[in-house]
Structures are given as C-alpha cells and as structure tokens.
C-alpha cells in the first residue's frame, strides 16, 4: 500500500519496543505519520530501490505492506541500526558478502534522506561516539572528569594504578553488543580493576582500553538531553552496591529511579557540550559525589531512556517527537 503525505521515519530493529512505540504514539498524537524501518529485516523482508537518471533520482522503501518514497520523509529518528538477520539456509561462503553489501546499501540509502530533519544524523553520532573527544570537550566546557588513561601499554596501566592509589576502573572505547541486556561480558561494562588483574596487562597490546580513577558515588545519574530539554533519573549508589562500578550489568538489582534536578550551571554546560557535538539528543552518565560534585563520565548519542519515562513518567518521547517535528533543520 502506497502511503500518502509526509512521514517520520523511525530507524530501529525488530526487537525494539517501548521507546520506539512511545515516540510513534507521540508523533501520531501530534498529527504526524510514523513509519518504522527495522534495519535487521533488510534485505529479506524490507525492500529498497534507488533509481537514478541524468537529472533526477527516485528512492522508495517498502516494508510491512507499506510503500513510501524518501521524498515523503520530513524527519528521521535514528534509534538503532542492526546487521541483517539472514536466513540460515544461506551458504556460509556467501554470508559475509551479503552482510557487507546490505550494510553498504543501507549506508548509501541514507543520503536520499538528506533533506529531512534528523535526530541525529549518522555523521554527528559517529563524531560524538569518540570517547576521547567526549572527555576533551567535557573538560573544555567546564565539566569535572575523572583522571583517565587510554593505552595499549601494560606498564602505563600499572603506573596509572599507582597514581590513583589502586582505585581504578576499566572500560572499552566501543560497546561489544547491540543492547545492555545482550551480554554479561566483563569488557562491555565498567569494571573495577584489582592489582592481580594487571598481571595479565600485556594483553593490552591486542586491545587498548580506557582506565579511570574510581569516583566515590552518592548517586549515579542518567541525564537525557533532547533539543535543549533535560530529563534526569538518579540511583542511590548504596542500593546497587553489588554492581561495584556499573549499574547496567545484567542481573543487578538497582532499586528505584528517583527524580533529580540539575543545577543551572550543569544544564548550561550540557547545552554548550551538545552544541559542540551538533547533537539534538544524547544520554549522559554522571556521578554525584558525596561532596556534591557532578562528574562527567560519558555520553551515548543513542542511549537508553525508556526506564526513566516508565518509572518516573518523564515525557522524553514527547520531547523527541517535538524535536522531530520542529520546522527548522
């Protein structure tokens, strides 16, 4: 069925729920027409076509018995991009090539949506995902950041352990899974480093890591920024003490999210920080220390926020819908 009129494209995957549904519902309430594109369904169940002629081009998306032209897309919410879910009947020798070509086709296809308003576009997201850049800009705009070392040198890691008096955590520069629930890997989450862990530090030559001083916590904050608005959820650190360094680990009982209001100066720094990155959306992690200091940890440009809307009734989906429908680009 060919849809008529403007649409808002929601880029995600077939296992996504709640947040994607809440944004779609908010858009519909505002009179917009959401169109969900599950990237893992390409190429088996989702069809893309791109026609080029000398002076014009024409692109279409067909999915779930609905057909649109990319000319109809007024805005795009880039929530998730997943790899193709290919049939097990496909011969293994062809699988890698099919995945590579499918991903290349999707990446090329986004160019046909350049006229749309993005929250946020892939180039900005990739730019913001650089954790070293995050720390530099955070420091430049006035945030307190932990002492940090990024290295593939074992001796440097051991020296840093001494500099922070044995209070050290480690994490990777990139995530290893699609979602927080997908793995219990030691390396995906922020983990406390003990002296005996550094006996095997020579393995860093294969995989550099981030090392940071372990910050004393009163609360950990998830701060969601949407086009100038800020929504905050707080966890008391003593409630999820079993997590040691990261409340996101699977199986951790984290207790109830609480409302929290940031000081005005922190909000202003957030706005400046997001302006530097060119983002309309981002999920931040902060630590509030026992002395009342706000310490910046990182930003995830496509981070999770559903738990805050669900538990605290924060209108984040509505704010995202408003950002998508704003007329300026």
mmCIF file of C-alpha atoms in Angstrom:
data_model
loop_
_atom_site.group_PDB
_atom_site.id
_atom_site.type_symbol
_atom_site.label_atom_id
_atom_site.label_comp_id
_atom_site.label_asym_id
_atom_site.label_seq_id
_atom_site.Cartn_x
_atom_site.Cartn_y
_atom_site.Cartn_z
ATOM 1 C CA UNK A 1 0.000 0.000 0.000
ATOM 2 C CA UNK A 2 1.416 3.387 -1.040
ATOM 3 C CA UNK A 3 1.225 5.809 1.870
ATOM 4 C CA UNK A 4 0.316 9.401 1.076
ATOM 5 C CA UNK A 5 1.512 12.549 2.762
ATOM 6 C CA UNK A 6 4.590 13.256 4.858
ATOM 7 C CA UNK A 7 6.022 10.616 7.172
ATOM 8 C CA UNK A 8 8.508 10.494 10.051
ATOM 9 C CA UNK A 9 10.932 7.614 9.602
ATOM 10 C CA UNK A 10 11.882 5.670 12.743
ATOM 11 C CA UNK A 11 15.065 3.674 12.148
ATOM 12 C CA UNK A 12 15.421 0.761 14.564
ATOM 13 C CA UNK A 13 15.327 -3.058 14.690
ATOM 14 C CA UNK A 14 12.598 -5.662 15.035
ATOM 15 C CA UNK A 15 13.320 -6.433 18.700
ATOM 16 C CA UNK A 16 12.916 -2.819 19.779
ATOM 17 C CA UNK A 17 9.929 -1.923 21.936
ATOM 18 C CA UNK A 18 8.556 0.630 24.397
ATOM 19 C CA UNK A 19 10.737 3.609 23.442
ATOM 20 C CA UNK A 20 10.041 3.178 19.732
ATOM 21 C CA UNK A 21 6.339 2.704 20.481
ATOM 22 C CA UNK A 22 6.157 5.726 22.753
ATOM 23 C CA UNK A 23 7.760 8.004 20.163
ATOM 24 C CA UNK A 24 5.476 6.658 17.422
ATOM 25 C CA UNK A 25 2.434 7.280 19.646
ATOM 26 C CA UNK A 26 3.612 10.814 20.468
ATOM 27 C CA UNK A 27 4.082 11.580 16.774
ATOM 28 C CA UNK A 28 0.620 10.240 15.932
ATOM 29 C CA UNK A 29 -0.958 12.398 18.659
ATOM 30 C CA UNK A 30 0.657 15.425 17.030
ATOM 31 C CA UNK A 31 -0.834 14.528 13.642
ATOM 32 C CA UNK A 32 2.348 13.061 12.124
ATOM 33 C CA UNK A 33 2.579 9.726 10.311
ATOM 34 C CA UNK A 34 5.328 7.445 11.747
ATOM 35 C CA UNK A 35 6.929 4.814 9.513
ATOM 36 C CA UNK A 36 9.012 2.160 11.278
ATOM 37 C CA UNK A 37 12.051 0.747 9.481
ATOM 38 C CA UNK A 38 13.578 -2.340 11.141
ATOM 39 C CA UNK A 39 17.104 -2.450 9.784
ATOM 40 C CA UNK A 40 17.683 -6.127 10.641
ATOM 41 C CA UNK A 41 14.855 -7.045 8.238
ATOM 42 C CA UNK A 42 16.858 -5.783 5.253
ATOM 43 C CA UNK A 43 17.285 -7.375 2.754
ATOM 44 C CA UNK A 44 14.951 -10.335 3.419
ATOM 45 C CA UNK A 45 11.732 -8.540 4.357
ATOM 46 C CA UNK A 46 12.451 -4.892 3.610
ATOM 47 C CA UNK A 47 12.922 -3.660 0.052
ATOM 48 C CA UNK A 48 14.825 -0.561 -1.002
ATOM 49 C CA UNK A 49 15.041 0.806 -4.522
ATOM 50 C CA UNK A 50 17.104 3.681 -5.849
ATOM 51 C CA UNK A 51 16.561 4.862 -9.438
ATOM 52 C CA UNK A 52 18.986 7.356 -10.964
ATOM 53 C CA UNK A 53 18.561 9.236 -14.224
ATOM 54 C CA UNK A 54 20.534 12.073 -15.731
ATOM 55 C CA UNK A 55 18.832 14.879 -13.833
ATOM 56 C CA UNK A 56 16.825 13.173 -11.069
ATOM 57 C CA UNK A 57 16.665 10.221 -8.700
ATOM 58 C CA UNK A 58 13.859 8.325 -7.015
ATOM 59 C CA UNK A 59 14.109 6.228 -3.849
ATOM 60 C CA UNK A 60 11.479 4.009 -2.233
ATOM 61 C CA UNK A 61 11.138 1.952 0.950
ATOM 62 C CA UNK A 62 8.745 -0.979 1.116
ATOM 63 C CA UNK A 63 8.164 -2.734 4.432
ATOM 64 C CA UNK A 64 5.288 -4.400 6.259
ATOM 65 C CA UNK A 65 2.996 -3.985 3.220
ATOM 66 C CA UNK A 66 3.597 -0.230 3.136
ATOM 67 C CA UNK A 67 5.436 1.759 0.483
ATOM 68 C CA UNK A 68 6.857 5.279 0.727
ATOM 69 C CA UNK A 69 9.144 7.500 -1.291
ATOM 70 C CA UNK A 70 12.001 9.110 0.584
ATOM 71 C CA UNK A 71 10.693 12.439 -0.734
ATOM 72 C CA UNK A 72 7.838 11.990 1.755
ATOM 73 C CA UNK A 73 10.160 11.776 4.771
ATOM 74 C CA UNK A 74 10.113 15.025 6.730
ATOM 75 C CA UNK A 75 12.135 13.766 9.704
ATOM 76 C CA UNK A 76 14.204 10.766 10.815
ATOM 77 C CA UNK A 77 14.771 9.371 14.308
ATOM 78 C CA UNK A 78 17.917 7.262 14.219
ATOM 79 C CA UNK A 79 17.384 4.932 17.157
ATOM 80 C CA UNK A 80 19.331 1.805 16.118
ATOM 81 C CA UNK A 81 20.996 0.270 13.052
ATOM 82 C CA UNK A 82 21.457 -3.508 13.258
ATOM 83 C CA UNK A 83 23.099 -6.038 10.991
ATOM 84 C CA UNK A 84 20.947 -8.081 8.578
ATOM 85 C CA UNK A 85 19.242 -11.144 10.006
ATOM 86 C CA UNK A 86 19.924 -13.567 7.162
ATOM 87 C CA UNK A 87 18.400 -16.986 6.644
ATOM 88 C CA UNK A 88 20.366 -19.990 7.986
ATOM 89 C CA UNK A 89 19.768 -21.538 4.556
ATOM 90 C CA UNK A 90 22.226 -19.054 3.049
ATOM 91 C CA UNK A 91 25.538 -20.784 2.350
ATOM 92 C CA UNK A 92 28.233 -19.599 4.808
ATOM 93 C CA UNK A 93 30.578 -18.680 1.947
ATOM 94 C CA UNK A 94 28.071 -16.027 0.786
ATOM 95 C CA UNK A 95 27.026 -14.693 4.213
ATOM 96 C CA UNK A 96 29.849 -12.207 4.776
ATOM 97 C CA UNK A 97 29.467 -10.717 1.307
ATOM 98 C CA UNK A 98 25.676 -10.407 1.669
ATOM 99 C CA UNK A 99 26.007 -8.677 5.039
ATOM 100 C CA UNK A 100 28.664 -6.321 3.688
ATOM 101 C CA UNK A 101 26.625 -5.378 0.613
ATOM 102 C CA UNK A 102 23.424 -4.965 2.629
ATOM 103 C CA UNK A 103 25.129 -2.638 5.109
ATOM 104 C CA UNK A 104 26.703 -0.664 2.263
ATOM 105 C CA UNK A 105 23.294 -0.298 0.594
ATOM 106 C CA UNK A 106 21.701 0.990 3.800
ATOM 107 C CA UNK A 107 24.561 3.421 4.387
ATOM 108 C CA UNK A 108 24.212 4.720 0.851
ATOM 109 C CA UNK A 109 20.449 4.946 1.125
ATOM 110 C CA UNK A 110 20.547 7.436 3.995
ATOM 111 C CA UNK A 111 21.846 10.030 1.516
ATOM 112 C CA UNK A 112 18.392 10.096 -0.084
ATOM 113 C CA UNK A 113 17.085 11.461 3.238
ATOM 114 C CA UNK A 114 19.478 14.387 3.463
ATOM 115 C CA UNK A 115 16.604 16.855 3.123
ATOM 116 C CA UNK A 116 14.926 15.526 6.269
ATOM 117 C CA UNK A 117 15.442 16.694 9.857
ATOM 118 C CA UNK A 118 17.493 14.043 11.688
ATOM 119 C CA UNK A 119 17.625 13.249 15.396
ATOM 120 C CA UNK A 120 20.501 12.690 14.890
ATOM 121 C CA UNK A 121 22.348 12.086 11.622
ATOM 122 C CA UNK A 122 24.886 9.286 11.464
ATOM 123 C CA UNK A 123 27.893 11.538 10.886
ATOM 124 C CA UNK A 124 27.135 13.518 14.054
ATOM 125 C CA UNK A 125 26.572 10.318 16.033
ATOM 126 C CA UNK A 126 29.848 8.821 14.842
ATOM 127 C CA UNK A 127 31.640 12.076 15.682
ATOM 128 C CA UNK A 128 30.158 12.113 19.185
ATOM 129 C CA UNK A 129 30.919 8.442 19.881
ATOM 130 C CA UNK A 130 34.644 9.202 20.107
ATOM 131 C CA UNK A 131 35.198 8.881 23.867
ATOM 132 C CA UNK A 132 38.499 10.742 23.808
ATOM 133 C CA UNK A 133 36.767 13.633 22.049
ATOM 134 C CA UNK A 134 33.968 13.473 24.632
ATOM 135 C CA UNK A 135 36.414 13.860 27.509
ATOM 136 C CA UNK A 136 38.273 16.706 25.812
ATOM 137 C CA UNK A 137 35.124 18.693 25.068
ATOM 138 C CA UNK A 138 33.633 17.943 28.501
ATOM 139 C CA UNK A 139 36.746 19.364 30.138
ATOM 140 C CA UNK A 140 36.746 22.387 27.816
ATOM 141 C CA UNK A 141 33.136 23.305 28.680
ATOM 142 C CA UNK A 142 33.845 23.080 32.407
ATOM 143 C CA UNK A 143 32.750 19.598 33.466
ATOM 144 C CA UNK A 144 34.740 17.723 36.086
ATOM 145 C CA UNK A 145 36.075 14.481 34.564
ATOM 146 C CA UNK A 146 37.875 11.511 36.149
ATOM 147 C CA UNK A 147 41.619 11.088 35.739
ATOM 148 C CA UNK A 148 41.792 8.964 32.608
ATOM 149 C CA UNK A 149 44.340 6.864 30.744
ATOM 150 C CA UNK A 150 43.790 5.292 27.320
ATOM 151 C CA UNK A 151 46.573 2.896 26.398
ATOM 152 C CA UNK A 152 47.729 -0.375 24.911
ATOM 153 C CA UNK A 153 50.872 -0.261 27.075
ATOM 154 C CA UNK A 154 50.860 -2.580 30.087
ATOM 155 C CA UNK A 155 53.417 -0.601 32.092
ATOM 156 C CA UNK A 156 51.416 2.618 31.644
ATOM 157 C CA UNK A 157 48.334 0.878 33.073
ATOM 158 C CA UNK A 158 50.320 -0.355 36.081
ATOM 159 C CA UNK A 159 51.765 3.108 36.705
ATOM 160 C CA UNK A 160 48.316 4.692 36.488
ATOM 161 C CA UNK A 161 47.014 2.140 39.020
ATOM 162 C CA UNK A 162 49.558 3.519 41.477
ATOM 163 C CA UNK A 163 48.745 7.135 40.634
ATOM 164 C CA UNK A 164 45.090 6.622 41.571
ATOM 165 C CA UNK A 165 46.018 4.669 44.706
ATOM 166 C CA UNK A 166 44.569 1.411 43.410
ATOM 167 C CA UNK A 167 41.110 2.929 42.844
ATOM 168 C CA UNK A 168 40.762 2.168 39.130
ATOM 169 C CA UNK A 169 38.087 1.033 36.696
ATOM 170 C CA UNK A 170 38.345 -0.094 33.076
ATOM 171 C CA UNK A 171 36.092 0.037 30.034
ATOM 172 C CA UNK A 172 36.313 -0.215 26.274
ATOM 173 C CA UNK A 173 36.177 2.605 23.763
ATOM 174 C CA UNK A 174 33.289 0.872 21.969
ATOM 175 C CA UNK A 175 30.408 -1.367 23.030
ATOM 176 C CA UNK A 176 30.521 -5.041 22.091
ATOM 177 C CA UNK A 177 26.799 -5.704 21.847
ATOM 178 C CA UNK A 178 23.606 -4.186 20.460
ATOM 179 C CA UNK A 179 21.950 -3.673 23.843
ATOM 180 C CA UNK A 180 22.593 -3.623 27.545
ATOM 181 C CA UNK A 181 20.881 -6.991 28.008
ATOM 182 C CA UNK A 182 22.639 -8.852 25.214
ATOM 183 C CA UNK A 183 25.737 -9.985 27.105
ATOM 184 C CA UNK A 184 27.303 -10.266 30.519
ATOM 185 C CA UNK A 185 30.785 -9.720 29.088
ATOM 186 C CA UNK A 186 33.287 -8.322 31.590
ATOM 187 C CA UNK A 187 34.538 -5.927 28.962
ATOM 188 C CA UNK A 188 31.246 -4.345 27.949
ATOM 189 C CA UNK A 189 30.628 -2.721 31.316
ATOM 190 C CA UNK A 190 32.740 -0.515 33.533
ATOM 191 C CA UNK A 191 34.659 -2.901 35.794
ATOM 192 C CA UNK A 192 36.788 -2.467 38.905
ATOM 193 C CA UNK A 193 40.445 -3.307 38.303
ATOM 194 C CA UNK A 194 42.387 -5.114 41.022
ATOM 195 C CA UNK A 195 46.151 -5.400 41.259
ATOM 196 C CA UNK A 196 46.068 -9.068 40.281
ATOM 197 C CA UNK A 197 44.161 -8.165 37.098
ATOM 198 C CA UNK A 198 47.204 -6.227 35.921
ATOM 199 C CA UNK A 199 49.369 -9.358 35.925
ATOM 200 C CA UNK A 200 47.871 -10.087 32.507
ATOM 201 C CA UNK A 201 48.066 -6.487 31.320
ATOM 202 C CA UNK A 202 50.408 -7.430 28.475
ATOM 203 C CA UNK A 203 47.263 -8.446 26.573
ATOM 204 C CA UNK A 204 46.601 -4.715 26.145
ATOM 205 C CA UNK A 205 48.851 -4.839 23.097
ATOM 206 C CA UNK A 206 45.972 -6.620 21.358
ATOM 207 C CA UNK A 207 43.188 -4.375 22.657
ATOM 208 C CA UNK A 208 43.720 -0.892 24.143
ATOM 209 C CA UNK A 209 41.372 0.145 26.935
ATOM 210 C CA UNK A 210 40.239 3.123 28.962
ATOM 211 C CA UNK A 211 41.335 3.279 32.596
ATOM 212 C CA UNK A 212 39.881 5.826 35.002
ATOM 213 C CA UNK A 213 40.104 6.677 38.652
ATOM 214 C CA UNK A 214 37.178 5.214 40.579
ATOM 215 C CA UNK A 215 34.988 8.104 41.745
ATOM 216 C CA UNK A 216 33.203 7.954 45.091
ATOM 217 C CA UNK A 217 29.450 7.903 44.483
ATOM 218 C CA UNK A 218 26.456 9.229 46.295
ATOM 219 C CA UNK A 219 24.246 8.847 43.244
ATOM 220 C CA UNK A 220 24.627 7.844 39.627
ATOM 221 C CA UNK A 221 22.661 9.912 37.161
ATOM 222 C CA UNK A 222 21.256 9.152 33.726
ATOM 223 C CA UNK A 223 20.738 12.531 32.082
ATOM 224 C CA UNK A 224 18.738 12.617 28.849
ATOM 225 C CA UNK A 225 19.102 15.698 26.690
ATOM 226 C CA UNK A 226 16.522 16.419 23.966
ATOM 227 C CA UNK A 227 16.852 19.622 21.938
ATOM 228 C CA UNK A 228 17.619 21.819 24.938
ATOM 229 C CA UNK A 229 15.431 19.992 27.465
ATOM 230 C CA UNK A 230 16.976 17.871 30.230
ATOM 231 C CA UNK A 231 15.446 14.841 31.962
ATOM 232 C CA UNK A 232 17.219 13.186 34.888
ATOM 233 C CA UNK A 233 16.961 9.907 36.776
ATOM 234 C CA UNK A 234 19.071 9.149 39.862
ATOM 235 C CA UNK A 235 20.098 5.919 41.575
ATOM 236 C CA UNK A 236 21.425 5.790 45.106
ATOM 237 C CA UNK A 237 24.835 4.129 44.909
ATOM 238 C CA UNK A 238 24.377 2.048 48.070
ATOM 239 C CA UNK A 239 21.259 0.366 46.642
ATOM 240 C CA UNK A 240 23.136 -1.293 43.776
ATOM 241 C CA UNK A 241 26.447 -1.840 45.584
ATOM 242 C CA UNK A 242 26.692 -5.340 44.066
ATOM 243 C CA UNK A 243 27.284 -3.724 40.682
ATOM 244 C CA UNK A 244 30.501 -2.210 42.087
ATOM 245 C CA UNK A 245 31.187 0.058 39.123
ATOM 246 C CA UNK A 246 28.271 -0.136 36.665
ATOM 247 C CA UNK A 247 24.541 -0.354 37.410
ATOM 248 C CA UNK A 248 23.866 -1.535 33.822
ATOM 249 C CA UNK A 249 25.246 -5.048 34.371
ATOM 250 C CA UNK A 250 22.590 -7.772 33.846
ATOM 251 C CA UNK A 251 21.038 -9.215 36.994
ATOM 252 C CA UNK A 252 21.837 -6.218 39.190
ATOM 253 C CA UNK A 253 19.010 -5.056 41.443
ATOM 254 C CA UNK A 254 19.328 -1.298 41.158
ATOM 255 C CA UNK A 255 16.331 -0.179 43.174
ATOM 256 C CA UNK A 256 14.028 2.633 42.156
ATOM 257 C CA UNK A 257 14.902 5.544 39.923
ATOM 258 C CA UNK A 258 14.415 8.894 41.599
ATOM 259 C CA UNK A 259 13.757 12.363 40.250
ATOM 260 C CA UNK A 260 16.706 14.723 40.345
ATOM 261 C CA UNK A 261 17.160 18.358 39.357
ATOM 262 C CA UNK A 262 20.487 19.502 37.998
ATOM 263 C CA UNK A 263 21.979 22.872 38.985
ATOM 264 C CA UNK A 264 21.570 25.565 36.353
ATOM 265 C CA UNK A 265 25.313 25.703 35.650
ATOM 266 C CA UNK A 266 25.389 21.977 34.855
ATOM 267 C CA UNK A 267 22.447 22.375 32.456
ATOM 268 C CA UNK A 268 24.209 25.268 30.716
ATOM 269 C CA UNK A 269 27.349 23.155 30.298
ATOM 270 C CA UNK A 270 25.228 20.350 28.851
ATOM 271 C CA UNK A 271 23.743 22.715 26.305
ATOM 272 C CA UNK A 272 27.191 24.007 25.347
ATOM 273 C CA UNK A 273 28.562 20.469 25.136
ATOM 274 C CA UNK A 274 25.736 19.320 22.850
ATOM 275 C CA UNK A 275 26.190 22.385 20.684
ATOM 276 C CA UNK A 276 29.842 21.486 20.237
ATOM 277 C CA UNK A 277 28.864 17.985 19.118
ATOM 278 C CA UNK A 278 25.985 19.182 16.942
ATOM 279 C CA UNK A 279 23.529 16.779 18.571
ATOM 280 C CA UNK A 280 19.860 17.174 19.446
ATOM 281 C CA UNK A 281 19.738 14.008 21.583
ATOM 282 C CA UNK A 282 22.073 12.249 23.988
ATOM 283 C CA UNK A 283 22.076 10.104 27.144
ATOM 284 C CA UNK A 284 24.722 11.124 29.681
ATOM 285 C CA UNK A 285 26.154 9.279 32.650
ATOM 286 C CA UNK A 286 27.235 11.376 35.627
ATOM 287 C CA UNK A 287 28.330 10.622 39.175
ATOM 288 C CA UNK A 288 27.199 12.845 42.021
ATOM 289 C CA UNK A 289 29.898 12.567 44.678
ATOM 290 C CA UNK A 290 29.269 12.683 48.445
ATOM 291 C CA UNK A 291 30.677 16.229 48.402
ATOM 292 C CA UNK A 292 28.066 17.312 45.829
ATOM 293 C CA UNK A 293 30.319 17.420 42.773
ATOM 294 C CA UNK A 294 28.945 16.375 39.364
ATOM 295 C CA UNK A 295 31.471 14.231 37.467
ATOM 296 C CA UNK A 296 31.028 13.624 33.741
ATOM 297 C CA UNK A 297 31.570 10.017 32.628
ATOM 298 C CA UNK A 298 30.346 9.792 29.038
ATOM 299 C CA UNK A 299 27.572 10.434 26.539
ATOM 300 C CA UNK A 300 25.817 7.833 24.398
ATOM 301 C CA UNK A 301 24.306 9.633 21.366
ATOM 302 C CA UNK A 302 21.658 6.890 21.023
ATOM 303 C CA UNK A 303 21.495 5.868 24.687
ATOM 304 C CA UNK A 304 18.625 4.293 26.603
ATOM 305 C CA UNK A 305 15.967 6.323 28.369
ATOM 306 C CA UNK A 306 12.854 4.132 28.489
ATOM 307 C CA UNK A 307 13.344 3.293 32.169
ATOM 308 C CA UNK A 308 13.123 6.980 33.064
ATOM 309 C CA UNK A 309 9.895 7.503 31.144
ATOM 310 C CA UNK A 310 8.423 4.304 32.556
ATOM 311 C CA UNK A 311 9.480 4.706 36.191
ATOM 312 C CA UNK A 312 9.423 8.490 36.555
ATOM 313 C CA UNK A 313 6.812 9.413 33.935
ATOM 314 C CA UNK A 314 9.263 11.807 32.275
ATOM 315 C CA UNK A 315 7.899 12.976 28.880
ATOM 316 C CA UNK A 316 11.009 12.086 26.877
ATOM 317 C CA UNK A 317 9.157 10.504 23.942
ATOM 318 C CA UNK A 318 7.047 13.637 23.591
ATOM 319 C CA UNK A 319 10.188 15.793 23.572
ATOM 320 C CA UNK A 320 11.751 13.613 20.862
ATOM 321 C CA UNK A 321 8.560 13.909 18.790
ATOM 322 C CA UNK A 322 8.659 17.694 19.194
ATOM 323 C CA UNK A 323 12.305 17.765 18.127
ATOM 324 C CA UNK A 324 11.494 15.713 15.021
ATOM 325 C CA UNK A 325 8.585 17.945 14.039
ATOM 326 C CA UNK A 326 10.383 21.250 14.578
ATOM 327 C CA UNK A 327 10.399 23.036 11.258
ATOM 328 C CA UNK A 328 13.963 24.325 11.203
ATOM 329 C CA UNK A 329 16.706 21.882 10.150
#
